[in-house]
């Protein structure tokens, strides 16, 4: 295999050569490339550098927090100081990257008006609240073909769809706006507190639109979560991990300009950004902190741990608090996954500790499961001894009642493959995405058990909209404690089989499920289920 040279210049030459090889090999020829050339760094990554600031010199940015019930967010271009030197022009929610963090109490309706001021070049846009339980019309449907996006390169859409069949009636056109209504209730109760995020979800352009900057965090609070003695205020920190590459003038590269066919279509960036800053630092006290970590990268996974022997206790997944806290040595997070951790800096007073990602232990080294190796950020811990009134309760949130009633037998299997031939695509049960087609239907009020099967040589992160899921088994075995809880995004290594159960409540209509590796999603690995009224 090609090893990464330690010297960055040499490394970039190699990346360039590998990127060239892959680009030259687009199409059927790519299929005969030796597997070792398919390292993620080679996939569509231009040999670009951009001037990174000295590691850990930047302060960790904390996005502005919006708490109102009626919000307006302008999607507009902004020039942001990401690297040293010239600013980077990005497409933003409200002028920052990440966009503002929306923080709202469960059970209270929130209306967000998104104004499209990015011009015709951005085409129509759509906003999805990832983790929310919302009406199908408010869910950020991908839509179909339009005058501004008149052909699909990867998805086989039914011909002659009306605006409501394609979902085009729900898109935001350039110069226009749309108000999304989020009720934040589930099954007649306020939604569970959780760490969510919002991002663009447009057909075949999601990867490009998010790469350019259209992503922001969203926190739902509820009574139970707020009643626990966990760290709050400045000791509750959301961390959005994302990688990007820049050209010599510090502008984002455009890996989406060239056609990149599956299975070689994972985009990775040269620099790792935390809340939009390259390897930043953050000043903390010698106390417990709650870190809400989101992997918002396109393709990269991270296997997280700390230096200095700082222990990580996971308290929540994408779907909020787990039944019990779980101490973790490493935390593997694929695109779309979140983990909330309690870390205690009391034992490392007056030192600097780093949050790192390392290569996964064991055999997994295939694209998508080959995790980033390097530091993400530094915590500078104060010297002063602190009183800490927080603690981690032994029990957090019980599982919902429907979990006990779920059948162990899947009623439907979602199978992920890649097609062969001259222009391969990702397939779900043999098809690419078609907004007019629902692969399966479920009745409102039903608890369903489904199987997810990865039949490809690449890892996938399967995310299902609409509800949270309980993992019944992973490869026929009982899942580890951090997956034996509610989740909505699932890491599937090659040949993995995962069985999950979920309950359909409140809303009928179509909902998508897809790989959260954003190129995979754009290149066919997306499908739909439809919730219907019971007969
Ligand atoms: Cu975060 Cu359908 O996605
Ligand atoms: Cu995938």
PDB file of C-alpha atoms in Angstrom, residues 23-132:
ATOM      1  CA  UNK A  23      -9.403  10.725 -12.168  1.00  0.00           C
ATOM      2  CA  UNK A  24      -7.740   9.126 -15.184  1.00  0.00           C
ATOM      3  CA  UNK A  25      -9.400   5.908 -14.227  1.00  0.00           C
ATOM      4  CA  UNK A  26     -12.949   7.246 -14.080  1.00  0.00           C
ATOM      5  CA  UNK A  27     -15.474   4.816 -15.452  1.00  0.00           C
ATOM      6  CA  UNK A  28     -15.087   1.108 -15.969  1.00  0.00           C
ATOM      7  CA  UNK A  29     -11.311   1.149 -15.846  1.00  0.00           C
ATOM      8  CA  UNK A  30     -11.542   2.265 -12.246  1.00  0.00           C
ATOM      9  CA  UNK A  31     -12.994  -1.082 -11.306  1.00  0.00           C
ATOM     10  CA  UNK A  32      -9.738  -2.847 -12.061  1.00  0.00           C
ATOM     11  CA  UNK A  33      -7.622  -0.506  -9.936  1.00  0.00           C
ATOM     12  CA  UNK A  34      -5.982  -2.432  -7.130  1.00  0.00           C
ATOM     13  CA  UNK A  35      -7.945  -1.929  -3.949  1.00  0.00           C
ATOM     14  CA  UNK A  36      -4.993  -0.281  -2.180  1.00  0.00           C
ATOM     15  CA  UNK A  37      -5.139   2.637  -4.600  1.00  0.00           C
ATOM     16  CA  UNK A  38      -8.633   3.347  -3.413  1.00  0.00           C
ATOM     17  CA  UNK A  39      -7.433   4.995  -0.201  1.00  0.00           C
ATOM     18  CA  UNK A  40      -9.875   7.794   0.629  1.00  0.00           C
ATOM     19  CA  UNK A  41      -7.247  10.511   0.277  1.00  0.00           C
ATOM     20  CA  UNK A  42      -6.982   9.599  -3.373  1.00  0.00           C
ATOM     21  CA  UNK A  43     -10.633  10.028  -4.108  1.00  0.00           C
ATOM     22  CA  UNK A  44     -11.304  13.259  -5.907  1.00  0.00           C
ATOM     23  CA  UNK A  45      -8.862  15.229  -3.796  1.00  0.00           C
ATOM     24  CA  UNK A  46      -6.989  17.916  -5.687  1.00  0.00           C
ATOM     25  CA  UNK A  47      -3.393  18.475  -4.630  1.00  0.00           C
ATOM     26  CA  UNK A  48      -4.284  21.723  -2.941  1.00  0.00           C
ATOM     27  CA  UNK A  49      -2.935  23.141   0.255  1.00  0.00           C
ATOM     28  CA  UNK A  50      -4.017  26.592   1.370  1.00  0.00           C
ATOM     29  CA  UNK A  51      -2.120  28.282   4.169  1.00  0.00           C
ATOM     30  CA  UNK A  52      -3.111  26.655   7.445  1.00  0.00           C
ATOM     31  CA  UNK A  53      -2.527  28.595  10.630  1.00  0.00           C
ATOM     32  CA  UNK A  54      -0.081  27.108  13.119  1.00  0.00           C
ATOM     33  CA  UNK A  55      -1.764  24.114  14.803  1.00  0.00           C
ATOM     34  CA  UNK A  56      -3.751  25.089  17.922  1.00  0.00           C
ATOM     35  CA  UNK A  57      -3.136  28.816  17.413  1.00  0.00           C
ATOM     36  CA  UNK A  58      -6.777  29.631  16.592  1.00  0.00           C
ATOM     37  CA  UNK A  59      -9.451  29.930  19.260  1.00  0.00           C
ATOM     38  CA  UNK A  60     -12.323  27.507  18.955  1.00  0.00           C
ATOM     39  CA  UNK A  61     -15.247  29.450  17.503  1.00  0.00           C
ATOM     40  CA  UNK A  62     -18.607  28.835  19.169  1.00  0.00           C
ATOM     41  CA  UNK A  63     -21.386  29.632  16.702  1.00  0.00           C
ATOM     42  CA  UNK A  64     -23.942  32.199  17.781  1.00  0.00           C
ATOM     43  CA  UNK A  65     -27.004  30.627  19.456  1.00  0.00           C
ATOM     44  CA  UNK A  66     -30.560  31.483  18.352  1.00  0.00           C
ATOM     45  CA  UNK A  67     -33.368  30.641  20.762  1.00  0.00           C
ATOM     46  CA  UNK A  68     -36.479  32.322  19.323  1.00  0.00           C
ATOM     47  CA  UNK A  69     -39.592  30.512  18.093  1.00  0.00           C
ATOM     48  CA  UNK A  70     -39.701  32.499  14.824  1.00  0.00           C
ATOM     49  CA  UNK A  71     -36.336  32.770  13.155  1.00  0.00           C
ATOM     50  CA  UNK A  72     -35.090  34.034   9.829  1.00  0.00           C
ATOM     51  CA  UNK A  73     -31.847  32.742   8.371  1.00  0.00           C
ATOM     52  CA  UNK A  74     -30.439  34.187   5.157  1.00  0.00           C
ATOM     53  CA  UNK A  75     -28.512  31.770   3.003  1.00  0.00           C
ATOM     54  CA  UNK A  76     -25.832  34.028   1.601  1.00  0.00           C
ATOM     55  CA  UNK A  77     -22.223  34.208   0.567  1.00  0.00           C
ATOM     56  CA  UNK A  78     -19.726  35.351   3.187  1.00  0.00           C
ATOM     57  CA  UNK A  79     -15.940  35.697   3.279  1.00  0.00           C
ATOM     58  CA  UNK A  80     -14.638  33.940   6.373  1.00  0.00           C
ATOM     59  CA  UNK A  81     -11.185  33.859   7.993  1.00  0.00           C
ATOM     60  CA  UNK A  82     -10.598  30.100   7.856  1.00  0.00           C
ATOM     61  CA  UNK A  83      -6.888  30.045   6.959  1.00  0.00           C
ATOM     62  CA  UNK A  84      -4.076  32.582   7.337  1.00  0.00           C
ATOM     63  CA  UNK A  85      -4.209  35.263   4.650  1.00  0.00           C
ATOM     64  CA  UNK A  86      -7.099  35.761   2.246  1.00  0.00           C
ATOM     65  CA  UNK A  87     -10.590  34.973   3.477  1.00  0.00           C
ATOM     66  CA  UNK A  88     -12.529  32.015   2.115  1.00  0.00           C
ATOM     67  CA  UNK A  89     -15.794  32.703   0.290  1.00  0.00           C
ATOM     68  CA  UNK A  90     -18.434  30.272   1.479  1.00  0.00           C
ATOM     69  CA  UNK A  91     -22.170  29.657   1.152  1.00  0.00           C
ATOM     70  CA  UNK A  92     -23.502  30.182   4.633  1.00  0.00           C
ATOM     71  CA  UNK A  93     -26.540  30.070   6.854  1.00  0.00           C
ATOM     72  CA  UNK A  94     -26.593  33.571   8.286  1.00  0.00           C
ATOM     73  CA  UNK A  95     -23.006  34.563   7.418  1.00  0.00           C
ATOM     74  CA  UNK A  96     -21.041  32.002   9.440  1.00  0.00           C
ATOM     75  CA  UNK A  97     -19.682  28.478   9.054  1.00  0.00           C
ATOM     76  CA  UNK A  98     -21.118  26.548  10.769  1.00  0.00           C
ATOM     77  CA  UNK A  99     -24.353  28.553  10.731  1.00  0.00           C
ATOM     78  CA  UNK A 100     -25.964  29.731  13.969  1.00  0.00           C
ATOM     79  CA  UNK A 101     -26.802  27.019  16.495  1.00  0.00           C
ATOM     80  CA  UNK A 102     -30.543  26.863  17.061  1.00  0.00           C
ATOM     81  CA  UNK A 103     -31.418  25.869  20.613  1.00  0.00           C
ATOM     82  CA  UNK A 104     -35.046  25.210  21.472  1.00  0.00           C
ATOM     83  CA  UNK A 105     -37.184  23.555  24.161  1.00  0.00           C
ATOM     84  CA  UNK A 106     -38.843  20.289  23.114  1.00  0.00           C
ATOM     85  CA  UNK A 107     -42.574  20.491  22.532  1.00  0.00           C
ATOM     86  CA  UNK A 108     -42.476  24.098  21.346  1.00  0.00           C
ATOM     87  CA  UNK A 109     -43.121  24.866  17.711  1.00  0.00           C
ATOM     88  CA  UNK A 110     -40.250  26.553  15.933  1.00  0.00           C
ATOM     89  CA  UNK A 111     -40.592  28.283  12.584  1.00  0.00           C
ATOM     90  CA  UNK A 112     -37.486  29.025  10.583  1.00  0.00           C
ATOM     91  CA  UNK A 113     -37.707  31.149   7.447  1.00  0.00           C
ATOM     92  CA  UNK A 114     -34.795  30.376   5.153  1.00  0.00           C
ATOM     93  CA  UNK A 115     -34.112  33.067   2.552  1.00  0.00           C
ATOM     94  CA  UNK A 116     -32.229  31.995  -0.584  1.00  0.00           C
ATOM     95  CA  UNK A 117     -29.775  34.777  -1.422  1.00  0.00           C
ATOM     96  CA  UNK A 118     -27.132  32.583  -3.041  1.00  0.00           C
ATOM     97  CA  UNK A 119     -28.234  33.291  -6.586  1.00  0.00           C
ATOM     98  CA  UNK A 120     -29.016  31.065  -9.558  1.00  0.00           C
ATOM     99  CA  UNK A 121     -25.618  29.324  -9.468  1.00  0.00           C
ATOM    100  CA  UNK A 122     -26.710  27.527  -6.292  1.00  0.00           C
ATOM    101  CA  UNK A 123     -29.923  26.308  -7.927  1.00  0.00           C
ATOM    102  CA  UNK A 124     -32.888  25.397  -5.757  1.00  0.00           C
ATOM    103  CA  UNK A 125     -32.110  24.547  -2.135  1.00  0.00           C
ATOM    104  CA  UNK A 126     -33.828  22.542   0.576  1.00  0.00           C
ATOM    105  CA  UNK A 127     -33.153  22.405   4.318  1.00  0.00           C
ATOM    106  CA  UNK A 128     -33.290  19.225   6.372  1.00  0.00           C
ATOM    107  CA  UNK A 129     -33.311  19.203  10.165  1.00  0.00           C
ATOM    108  CA  UNK A 130     -31.319  16.021  10.765  1.00  0.00           C
ATOM    109  CA  UNK A 131     -32.629  14.243  13.855  1.00  0.00           C
ATOM    110  CA  UNK A 132     -35.959  16.059  13.882  1.00  0.00           C
TER     111      UNK A 132
END
